[in-house]
Amino acid sequence: MHRLLLGTSIALATLMGASACAEDAPPVAWSDPFCQSVMPRVSAWLDSASAAAPAPTDDRYGGTLVAAGIEDLSRGGGMNAFLANDYVARQHQQYVTLMTLVRYGNDLEPEPWLAESWEINEEGTEVTFHLRDDVVWHDGQPTTAHDVAFTYERITDPAIGYVNAQFFEPWIAGEEGVQVVDDYTVRMRLTPHSEYLDPWTAVAIMPRHLLGEVEVEDLITHPFGSLCPVGNGPFVFREHLTDQQWTFVANPAFPGSLGGRPFIDRYVYRKIPEQATIFTELLTGGIDFYIQPRPEQVSRMEESAETVVKTFPSRTYAFLALNTRLPQFADARVRRALALGWNRSEFVEANLLEHGRVANGPVPPTHWAYDPGAADDLDYDPEEAARLLDEAGWVDRDGDGIRENADGVPLSFSVAYNAGNVIRQNAAEFMQGQLRGLGVDARAEAADYGELIGRVMTAGEDRDFESLILAWTVEFRLDDTPLFHSREFAGEAGFAGLRDAEVDRLLDAINTAESREEARPLWSAYQERIAEVLPYQFLYYPNRIMGLSSTVHGVEADLRGEWVNFKDWWIDPAAR
Amino acid sequence: MFVVVHLAPGDPVDIMAGPALTADAAAQMRANFGLDRPLAVQYGRWLAAFATGDFGYSHTHQAPVRTVLASLLPNTLSLGAAALLGSFVLGILIGVVQALKHRTAVDGALSVVMLFFYSMPSFWLALMLTLTFGLMARNVWGWPIWFPASGMYSVDYQSLGSAARVVERLRYLTLPTLTLTLVLTAGIARFMRGSMLEVIGEDYVRTARAKGLSERRVIWGHAFRNALLPIATLSGLYVPLLLSGTVFVESVFGWPGMGRAMVEAVHARDYPLVMAGSFVFAVMVVAGNLLADVLYAAIDPRVRYD
């Protein structure tokens, strides 16, 4: 018996000792040949840059900030701008470790970032960017016009398979579209577009000296983004432990005219898949920043003296996509009746608890093109909904309480949502209850997210779904062509299956409008038309919510995102 | 296996799709990921690569599968080994106590307690333990020792000395191990209790008593060792069970392990990771059986492998 206990303790101690010592070895990721050549250079540069940097004078400098979210950043493409399919990962590319040419200021007007200035020719077909000459990659190489041209050529090359391909629709693809004028001047060509700077606020510039030799087809599967990214932004990537954490340190050589070195010494992003656990970590001081808490956790954080909550409108809208290929949804009057037939405001109030508002269209209220008058007639109105259904020929013909059309097809469909998403589940069940009173049989149905997406998005003329709750997070560049243009009917994102000549015309016209003044009426007409044909039932615009430790100061998050002024955050000296 | 994971609806490109993805770009992404070829061709390529030790590329981790496995497997193994040790030691002890105190209040009380933890969802148990020994212990009761809710170590781990590292590791390991242990112990204790009771009734135990040996020698020298035999077999069976059982614990405690990564890989249609992970699990099952055989030989002098 004693031997058993002794053996156990020895085994456990060995285990711990071995794992503790193993930590001194270089990270597993560095076994990759690309990383082996790159990371030592980053370390060497960081050492010399730190030595050369003047000692911080302000007491705001210093400390470690720990953030936690439910996904690993690599899930959204990591720091690979060629594969940025997730909001949080993109935020880190834009504001933490990489740089965009231009960024939006507080007033949402473009302001200089990597590009010091820019001009566009009179025809609106040529943009010239003048770059700063004091930004260096974190291995010491300067960031130049060649990097910008490289990024441009690759991201507009159809062979890359860029997930946000629609961003670059107006730009001339490939080498023809871009010209290096000198080391710090680059010229690009496009068909005139009112929001031509938008993609350059979203897409970070990538290093040509590291990725220039990589085949274009291999760029979206390159280890750069997740194992050993080399950026040029305010934070230097140090380490990524799979499914565990990312570590960044302050860039001591970040240009002084852009604010200089960040206040925080070290930034750790942790993945914790369970939100209740993240919440506990925030309350016990294990982390400083809880990314996107659930609405019901907010009041507890507001009560505590150790935590503060910040919220701001997001660029997300949640919707119920209807498969308009089906007879139940083919008639726009039915789709409108479904929108009027249940009380969305009541649902939003009860479930988002002031952290969101009812959505009536695909343009968020925070976007300049939003027209508050375009879809103001979608409030709860069951009588009108019943009238529309009658008018469209859907009446209860066999007395079972469910309406049928003339062919005997019942107005019956499933409302699918991804299992585990409580707000969406509540939405589906709330709809089910209220629509039942109208003689509509909507059945809430949980499914695995991958399966749902697979059924809905698989490209092709037909889709295997009836209706489904999803949400889109858009960049500032708004272009619904992949969603609603009949050209994209068979494409991944065209699952609603809308074919409407007016929508097509408006989307095309918006894309060729040369100024906001020209585009604005088109956007209004578009929002009105979408509110008539309703390929989606718009549900709500959720707020972004931040749970922060009260020792964190200087946070100014807004529509641009949580990390927009991340380099100016600082930690109470007493709490470091 | 390959066919099953590929037949599930959806593929990695669908999962990554956003509102700015055009049909052409999606088709190109699929081609770049090698997903555009017929399933048989994909399988052939996968098999050929697999045979040379190339497990492929994980879309969700944006890294070669080999790198992902190398990072995650040690984490799962350390948690699994700790839980296996903990539950077997505790289970065996409780089982023996129950057998010796057969049909007494102690026996009954232990059974009830074991059953209580056994029937509790491990997810909920994990949250309750975090709440009690993490949040309440630190914030409400102000205990000098409390346990962190997640992770394998704090973010300042790298700056600690090796002794402090071991302490920190143990501190972070405590709650996940305790959760798994409490859930697993019941079965083992039950097994041990039965086995011990059976052995105590055997002739050789009566003989040992008749020889006038002390009760301690009878129980620990004769009965215990024989009663351990079936438990050794059980330990082999528990190795794979532990891997599946860690999924929830790894999620709740933010433990970067294989179980959780596998489930997420299935949801995200990360085929190469699912395939490689299944392979690793298969190896574990074999290793578990091997472990059982080796333990058997160590305990039972009659078993000899020549």
Short mmCIF file of N, CA, C and O in Angstrom, two decimals, chain A residues 152-242:
data_model
loop_
_atom_site.label_atom_id
_atom_site.label_comp_id
_atom_site.label_asym_id
_atom_site.label_seq_id
_atom_site.Cartn_x
_atom_site.Cartn_y
_atom_site.Cartn_z
N TYR A 152 -0.98 43.89 -52.73
CA TYR A 152 -2.00 44.20 -53.74
C TYR A 152 -2.07 43.11 -54.80
O TYR A 152 -3.13 42.58 -55.12
N GLU A 153 -0.90 42.78 -55.35
CA GLU A 153 -0.87 41.79 -56.44
C GLU A 153 -1.43 40.45 -55.98
O GLU A 153 -2.20 39.81 -56.69
N ARG A 154 -1.04 40.04 -54.80
CA ARG A 154 -1.47 38.72 -54.34
C ARG A 154 -2.96 38.70 -53.99
O ARG A 154 -3.67 37.78 -54.33
N ILE A 155 -3.40 39.73 -53.30
CA ILE A 155 -4.77 39.66 -52.78
C ILE A 155 -5.79 39.84 -53.91
O ILE A 155 -6.92 39.38 -53.82
N THR A 156 -5.37 40.49 -55.02
CA THR A 156 -6.29 40.62 -56.15
C THR A 156 -6.10 39.49 -57.16
O THR A 156 -6.82 39.43 -58.15
N ASP A 157 -5.12 38.63 -56.92
CA ASP A 157 -4.90 37.50 -57.83
C ASP A 157 -5.98 36.45 -57.57
O ASP A 157 -6.08 35.94 -56.45
N PRO A 158 -6.79 36.12 -58.58
CA PRO A 158 -7.87 35.15 -58.34
C PRO A 158 -7.34 33.82 -57.81
O PRO A 158 -8.04 33.09 -57.11
N ALA A 159 -6.09 33.49 -58.09
CA ALA A 159 -5.56 32.19 -57.69
C ALA A 159 -5.35 32.07 -56.19
O ALA A 159 -5.11 30.98 -55.68
N ILE A 160 -5.45 33.17 -55.46
CA ILE A 160 -5.17 33.08 -54.02
C ILE A 160 -6.36 32.53 -53.26
O ILE A 160 -6.21 31.88 -52.23
N GLY A 161 -7.58 32.76 -53.76
CA GLY A 161 -8.77 32.32 -53.03
C GLY A 161 -8.98 33.17 -51.78
O GLY A 161 -9.03 32.66 -50.67
N TYR A 162 -9.09 34.48 -51.98
CA TYR A 162 -9.21 35.39 -50.84
C TYR A 162 -10.66 35.43 -50.36
O TYR A 162 -11.58 35.64 -51.13
N VAL A 163 -10.82 35.24 -49.05
CA VAL A 163 -12.16 35.04 -48.48
C VAL A 163 -13.02 36.31 -48.58
O VAL A 163 -14.24 36.24 -48.59
N ASN A 164 -12.39 37.47 -48.66
CA ASN A 164 -13.16 38.71 -48.81
C ASN A 164 -12.99 39.30 -50.20
O ASN A 164 -12.82 40.51 -50.37
N ALA A 165 -13.03 38.43 -51.21
CA ALA A 165 -12.73 38.84 -52.58
C ALA A 165 -13.55 40.06 -53.01
O ALA A 165 -13.08 40.89 -53.78
N GLN A 166 -14.76 40.19 -52.49
CA GLN A 166 -15.63 41.27 -52.93
C GLN A 166 -15.07 42.65 -52.57
O GLN A 166 -15.40 43.64 -53.20
N PHE A 167 -14.19 42.71 -51.55
CA PHE A 167 -13.57 43.99 -51.17
C PHE A 167 -12.91 44.66 -52.38
O PHE A 167 -12.85 45.87 -52.49
N PHE A 168 -12.31 43.83 -53.25
CA PHE A 168 -11.44 44.38 -54.30
C PHE A 168 -12.10 44.39 -55.66
O PHE A 168 -11.44 44.54 -56.67
N GLU A 169 -13.41 44.27 -55.65
CA GLU A 169 -14.15 44.21 -56.91
C GLU A 169 -13.82 45.38 -57.83
O GLU A 169 -13.60 45.19 -59.02
N PRO A 170 -13.73 46.64 -57.35
CA PRO A 170 -13.47 47.75 -58.27
C PRO A 170 -12.01 47.86 -58.71
O PRO A 170 -11.72 48.69 -59.56
N TRP A 171 -11.11 47.11 -58.13
CA TRP A 171 -9.69 47.33 -58.40
C TRP A 171 -9.21 46.48 -59.55
O TRP A 171 -9.67 45.36 -59.76
N ILE A 172 -8.24 47.01 -60.33
CA ILE A 172 -7.66 46.27 -61.44
C ILE A 172 -6.75 45.19 -60.85
O ILE A 172 -5.81 45.50 -60.13
N ALA A 173 -7.05 43.92 -61.17
CA ALA A 173 -6.34 42.83 -60.51
C ALA A 173 -4.91 42.68 -60.99
O ALA A 173 -4.58 43.01 -62.14
N GLY A 174 -4.07 42.22 -60.10
CA GLY A 174 -2.71 41.79 -60.44
C GLY A 174 -1.74 42.93 -60.70
O GLY A 174 -1.95 44.07 -60.30
N GLU A 175 -0.66 42.58 -61.39
CA GLU A 175 0.44 43.53 -61.61
C GLU A 175 0.00 44.78 -62.35
O GLU A 175 0.57 45.85 -62.15
N GLU A 176 -0.99 44.64 -63.22
CA GLU A 176 -1.45 45.80 -63.98
C GLU A 176 -2.05 46.87 -63.08
O GLU A 176 -2.10 48.04 -63.46
N GLY A 177 -2.52 46.44 -61.95
CA GLY A 177 -3.26 47.37 -61.11
C GLY A 177 -2.37 48.18 -60.18
O GLY A 177 -2.84 49.10 -59.53
N VAL A 178 -1.08 47.86 -60.10
CA VAL A 178 -0.26 48.51 -59.09
C VAL A 178 1.13 48.80 -59.64
O VAL A 178 1.66 48.04 -60.45
N GLN A 179 1.66 49.91 -59.20
CA GLN A 179 2.96 50.32 -59.73
C GLN A 179 3.76 50.95 -58.58
O GLN A 179 3.26 51.83 -57.87
N VAL A 180 4.99 50.48 -58.39
CA VAL A 180 5.86 51.08 -57.38
C VAL A 180 6.53 52.29 -58.01
O VAL A 180 7.31 52.14 -58.95
N VAL A 181 6.23 53.49 -57.51
CA VAL A 181 6.80 54.69 -58.09
C VAL A 181 8.21 54.90 -57.55
O VAL A 181 9.16 55.09 -58.28
N ASP A 182 8.34 54.86 -56.24
CA ASP A 182 9.66 54.76 -55.63
C ASP A 182 9.48 53.96 -54.34
O ASP A 182 8.40 53.45 -54.08
N ASP A 183 10.53 53.85 -53.54
CA ASP A 183 10.48 52.95 -52.39
C ASP A 183 9.31 53.26 -51.45
O ASP A 183 8.85 52.39 -50.71
N TYR A 184 8.88 54.51 -51.44
CA TYR A 184 7.82 54.86 -50.49
C TYR A 184 6.60 55.46 -51.19
O TYR A 184 5.81 56.15 -50.56
N THR A 185 6.47 55.21 -52.48
CA THR A 185 5.30 55.69 -53.20
C THR A 185 4.74 54.56 -54.05
O THR A 185 5.50 53.89 -54.76
N VAL A 186 3.44 54.36 -53.97
CA VAL A 186 2.84 53.27 -54.73
C VAL A 186 1.53 53.76 -55.33
O VAL A 186 0.81 54.55 -54.73
N ARG A 187 1.28 53.35 -56.59
CA ARG A 187 0.10 53.83 -57.30
C ARG A 187 -0.77 52.63 -57.66
O ARG A 187 -0.27 51.59 -58.08
N MET A 188 -2.07 52.79 -57.51
CA MET A 188 -3.00 51.68 -57.79
C MET A 188 -4.11 52.16 -58.72
O MET A 188 -4.46 53.34 -58.71
N ARG A 189 -4.66 51.22 -59.46
CA ARG A 189 -5.69 51.58 -60.43
C ARG A 189 -7.00 50.87 -60.13
O ARG A 189 -7.03 49.73 -59.69
N LEU A 190 -8.07 51.60 -60.41
CA LEU A 190 -9.39 51.04 -60.12
C LEU A 190 -10.43 51.66 -61.05
O LEU A 190 -10.16 52.67 -61.71
N THR A 191 -11.60 51.04 -61.11
CA THR A 191 -12.72 51.72 -61.71
C THR A 191 -13.30 52.59 -60.61
O THR A 191 -13.36 52.16 -59.45
N PRO A 192 -13.72 53.82 -60.93
CA PRO A 192 -14.08 54.77 -59.87
C PRO A 192 -15.09 54.18 -58.88
O PRO A 192 -16.01 53.48 -59.28
N HIS A 193 -14.85 54.45 -57.61
CA HIS A 193 -15.72 53.90 -56.57
C HIS A 193 -15.74 54.89 -55.41
O HIS A 193 -14.70 55.42 -55.02
N SER A 194 -16.94 55.11 -54.85
CA SER A 194 -17.04 56.15 -53.83
C SER A 194 -16.27 55.77 -52.57
O SER A 194 -15.73 56.63 -51.90
N GLU A 195 -16.19 54.48 -52.25
CA GLU A 195 -15.54 54.08 -50.99
C GLU A 195 -14.21 53.40 -51.28
O GLU A 195 -13.93 52.32 -50.76
N TYR A 196 -13.41 54.02 -52.12
CA TYR A 196 -12.22 53.32 -52.60
C TYR A 196 -11.21 53.03 -51.50
O TYR A 196 -10.42 52.10 -51.59
N LEU A 197 -11.23 53.79 -50.41
CA LEU A 197 -10.23 53.54 -49.36
C LEU A 197 -10.61 52.39 -48.42
O LEU A 197 -9.78 51.90 -47.68
N ASP A 198 -11.87 51.99 -48.46
CA ASP A 198 -12.34 50.98 -47.51
C ASP A 198 -11.47 49.74 -47.40
O ASP A 198 -11.09 49.36 -46.29
N PRO A 199 -11.13 49.09 -48.53
CA PRO A 199 -10.34 47.87 -48.36
C PRO A 199 -9.01 48.14 -47.68
O PRO A 199 -8.48 47.28 -46.98
N TRP A 200 -8.48 49.32 -47.86
CA TRP A 200 -7.15 49.61 -47.31
C TRP A 200 -7.21 49.98 -45.83
O TRP A 200 -6.19 50.19 -45.19
N THR A 201 -8.43 50.09 -45.28
CA THR A 201 -8.55 50.19 -43.83
C THR A 201 -8.73 48.81 -43.21
O THR A 201 -8.60 48.64 -42.02
N ALA A 202 -9.08 47.84 -44.05
CA ALA A 202 -9.39 46.50 -43.53
C ALA A 202 -8.25 45.52 -43.72
O ALA A 202 -8.04 44.63 -42.90
N VAL A 203 -7.51 45.67 -44.82
CA VAL A 203 -6.50 44.67 -45.17
C VAL A 203 -5.12 45.15 -44.74
O VAL A 203 -4.65 46.21 -45.16
N ALA A 204 -4.47 44.35 -43.91
CA ALA A 204 -3.13 44.71 -43.45
C ALA A 204 -2.11 44.39 -44.54
O ALA A 204 -2.28 43.47 -45.33
N ILE A 205 -1.04 45.17 -44.57
CA ILE A 205 0.03 44.96 -45.54
C ILE A 205 0.92 43.81 -45.05
O ILE A 205 1.20 43.69 -43.86
N MET A 206 1.31 42.96 -45.99
CA MET A 206 2.09 41.78 -45.64
C MET A 206 3.54 41.94 -46.13
O MET A 206 3.80 42.64 -47.10
N PRO A 207 4.49 41.26 -45.44
CA PRO A 207 5.91 41.45 -45.77
C PRO A 207 6.35 40.69 -47.03
O PRO A 207 6.27 39.47 -47.06
N ARG A 208 6.81 41.43 -48.03
CA ARG A 208 7.25 40.78 -49.25
C ARG A 208 8.55 40.01 -49.04
O ARG A 208 8.74 38.93 -49.60
N HIS A 209 9.45 40.54 -48.22
CA HIS A 209 10.75 39.88 -48.08
C HIS A 209 10.63 38.49 -47.44
O HIS A 209 11.53 37.68 -47.56
N LEU A 210 9.51 38.23 -46.78
CA LEU A 210 9.33 36.91 -46.17
C LEU A 210 8.43 36.00 -47.00
O LEU A 210 8.59 34.78 -47.00
N LEU A 211 7.45 36.60 -47.69
CA LEU A 211 6.44 35.78 -48.36
C LEU A 211 6.50 35.91 -49.88
O LEU A 211 5.74 35.26 -50.59
N GLY A 212 7.40 36.74 -50.38
CA GLY A 212 7.45 37.01 -51.81
C GLY A 212 7.69 35.77 -52.66
O GLY A 212 7.24 35.68 -53.80
N GLU A 213 8.41 34.79 -52.11
CA GLU A 213 8.75 33.60 -52.88
C GLU A 213 7.68 32.51 -52.79
O GLU A 213 7.77 31.50 -53.48
N VAL A 214 6.72 32.71 -51.91
CA VAL A 214 5.70 31.66 -51.70
C VAL A 214 4.74 31.66 -52.89
O VAL A 214 4.30 32.71 -53.34
N GLU A 215 4.43 30.46 -53.39
CA GLU A 215 3.45 30.34 -54.48
C GLU A 215 2.13 30.95 -54.03
O GLU A 215 1.70 30.75 -52.89
N VAL A 216 1.46 31.62 -54.95
CA VAL A 216 0.23 32.32 -54.57
C VAL A 216 -0.82 31.34 -54.03
O VAL A 216 -1.53 31.65 -53.08
N GLU A 217 -0.87 30.13 -54.57
CA GLU A 217 -1.86 29.15 -54.10
C GLU A 217 -1.58 28.70 -52.67
O GLU A 217 -2.47 28.17 -52.00
N ASP A 218 -0.33 28.85 -52.24
CA ASP A 218 0.03 28.35 -50.90
C ASP A 218 -0.08 29.42 -49.82
O ASP A 218 0.15 29.13 -48.64
N LEU A 219 -0.41 30.65 -50.20
CA LEU A 219 -0.40 31.72 -49.20
C LEU A 219 -1.45 31.53 -48.12
O LEU A 219 -1.25 31.91 -46.96
N ILE A 220 -2.62 30.95 -48.48
CA ILE A 220 -3.65 30.80 -47.44
C ILE A 220 -3.42 29.56 -46.58
O ILE A 220 -4.17 29.32 -45.64
N THR A 221 -2.40 28.78 -46.88
CA THR A 221 -2.08 27.65 -45.98
C THR A 221 -0.63 27.78 -45.49
O THR A 221 0.00 26.80 -45.14
N HIS A 222 -0.15 28.99 -45.46
CA HIS A 222 1.24 29.19 -45.03
C HIS A 222 1.31 29.34 -43.50
O HIS A 222 0.44 29.96 -42.91
N PRO A 223 2.35 28.77 -42.86
CA PRO A 223 2.43 28.84 -41.38
C PRO A 223 2.70 30.25 -40.85
O PRO A 223 2.60 30.46 -39.64
N PHE A 224 2.99 31.19 -41.73
CA PHE A 224 3.27 32.56 -41.28
C PHE A 224 2.21 33.06 -40.29
O PHE A 224 2.54 33.56 -39.22
N GLY A 225 0.94 32.91 -40.68
CA GLY A 225 -0.13 33.56 -39.94
C GLY A 225 -0.30 33.08 -38.51
O GLY A 225 -0.67 33.84 -37.63
N SER A 226 0.00 31.81 -38.27
CA SER A 226 -0.31 31.26 -36.96
C SER A 226 0.93 30.86 -36.18
O SER A 226 0.94 30.91 -34.95
N LEU A 227 2.00 30.45 -36.87
CA LEU A 227 3.16 29.96 -36.14
C LEU A 227 4.20 31.05 -35.87
O LEU A 227 4.78 31.09 -34.80
N CYS A 228 4.44 31.89 -36.85
CA CYS A 228 5.50 32.88 -36.64
C CYS A 228 5.27 34.14 -37.47
O CYS A 228 6.08 34.44 -38.35
N PRO A 229 4.19 34.84 -37.21
CA PRO A 229 3.95 36.08 -37.94
C PRO A 229 4.98 37.16 -37.59
O PRO A 229 5.38 37.28 -36.44
N VAL A 230 5.39 37.89 -38.60
CA VAL A 230 6.27 39.03 -38.40
C VAL A 230 5.51 40.26 -38.85
O VAL A 230 5.16 40.38 -40.02
N GLY A 231 5.21 41.14 -37.92
CA GLY A 231 4.39 42.30 -38.26
C GLY A 231 5.24 43.56 -38.34
O GLY A 231 6.48 43.51 -38.37
N ASN A 232 4.55 44.69 -38.39
CA ASN A 232 5.23 45.98 -38.34
C ASN A 232 4.46 46.95 -37.44
O ASN A 232 4.75 48.13 -37.39
N GLY A 233 3.47 46.44 -36.73
CA GLY A 233 2.58 47.27 -35.94
C GLY A 233 3.10 47.53 -34.53
O GLY A 233 4.26 47.23 -34.22
N PRO A 234 2.24 48.06 -33.66
CA PRO A 234 2.67 48.47 -32.32
C PRO A 234 3.08 47.31 -31.40
O PRO A 234 3.76 47.55 -30.41
N PHE A 235 2.67 46.09 -31.73
CA PHE A 235 3.06 44.96 -30.88
C PHE A 235 3.79 43.91 -31.70
O PHE A 235 3.42 43.61 -32.83
N VAL A 236 4.85 43.36 -31.09
CA VAL A 236 5.67 42.35 -31.75
C VAL A 236 5.20 40.97 -31.30
O VAL A 236 5.09 40.70 -30.10
N PHE A 237 4.93 40.09 -32.27
CA PHE A 237 4.52 38.73 -31.94
C PHE A 237 5.69 37.99 -31.33
O PHE A 237 6.81 38.04 -31.83
N ARG A 238 5.44 37.27 -30.24
CA ARG A 238 6.50 36.47 -29.62
C ARG A 238 6.21 34.99 -29.65
O ARG A 238 7.09 34.19 -29.86
N GLU A 239 4.98 34.61 -29.35
CA GLU A 239 4.73 33.18 -29.19
C GLU A 239 3.25 32.87 -29.34
O GLU A 239 2.40 33.64 -28.91
N HIS A 240 2.97 31.75 -29.97
CA HIS A 240 1.60 31.25 -30.02
C HIS A 240 1.61 29.80 -29.58
O HIS A 240 2.25 28.96 -30.20
N LEU A 241 0.94 29.50 -28.49
CA LEU A 241 0.81 28.13 -28.03
C LEU A 241 -0.57 27.66 -28.48
O LEU A 241 -1.59 28.24 -28.08
N THR A 242 -0.60 26.62 -29.29
CA THR A 242 -1.84 26.16 -29.92
C THR A 242 -2.97 26.04 -28.92
O THR A 242 -2.82 25.42 -27.87
#
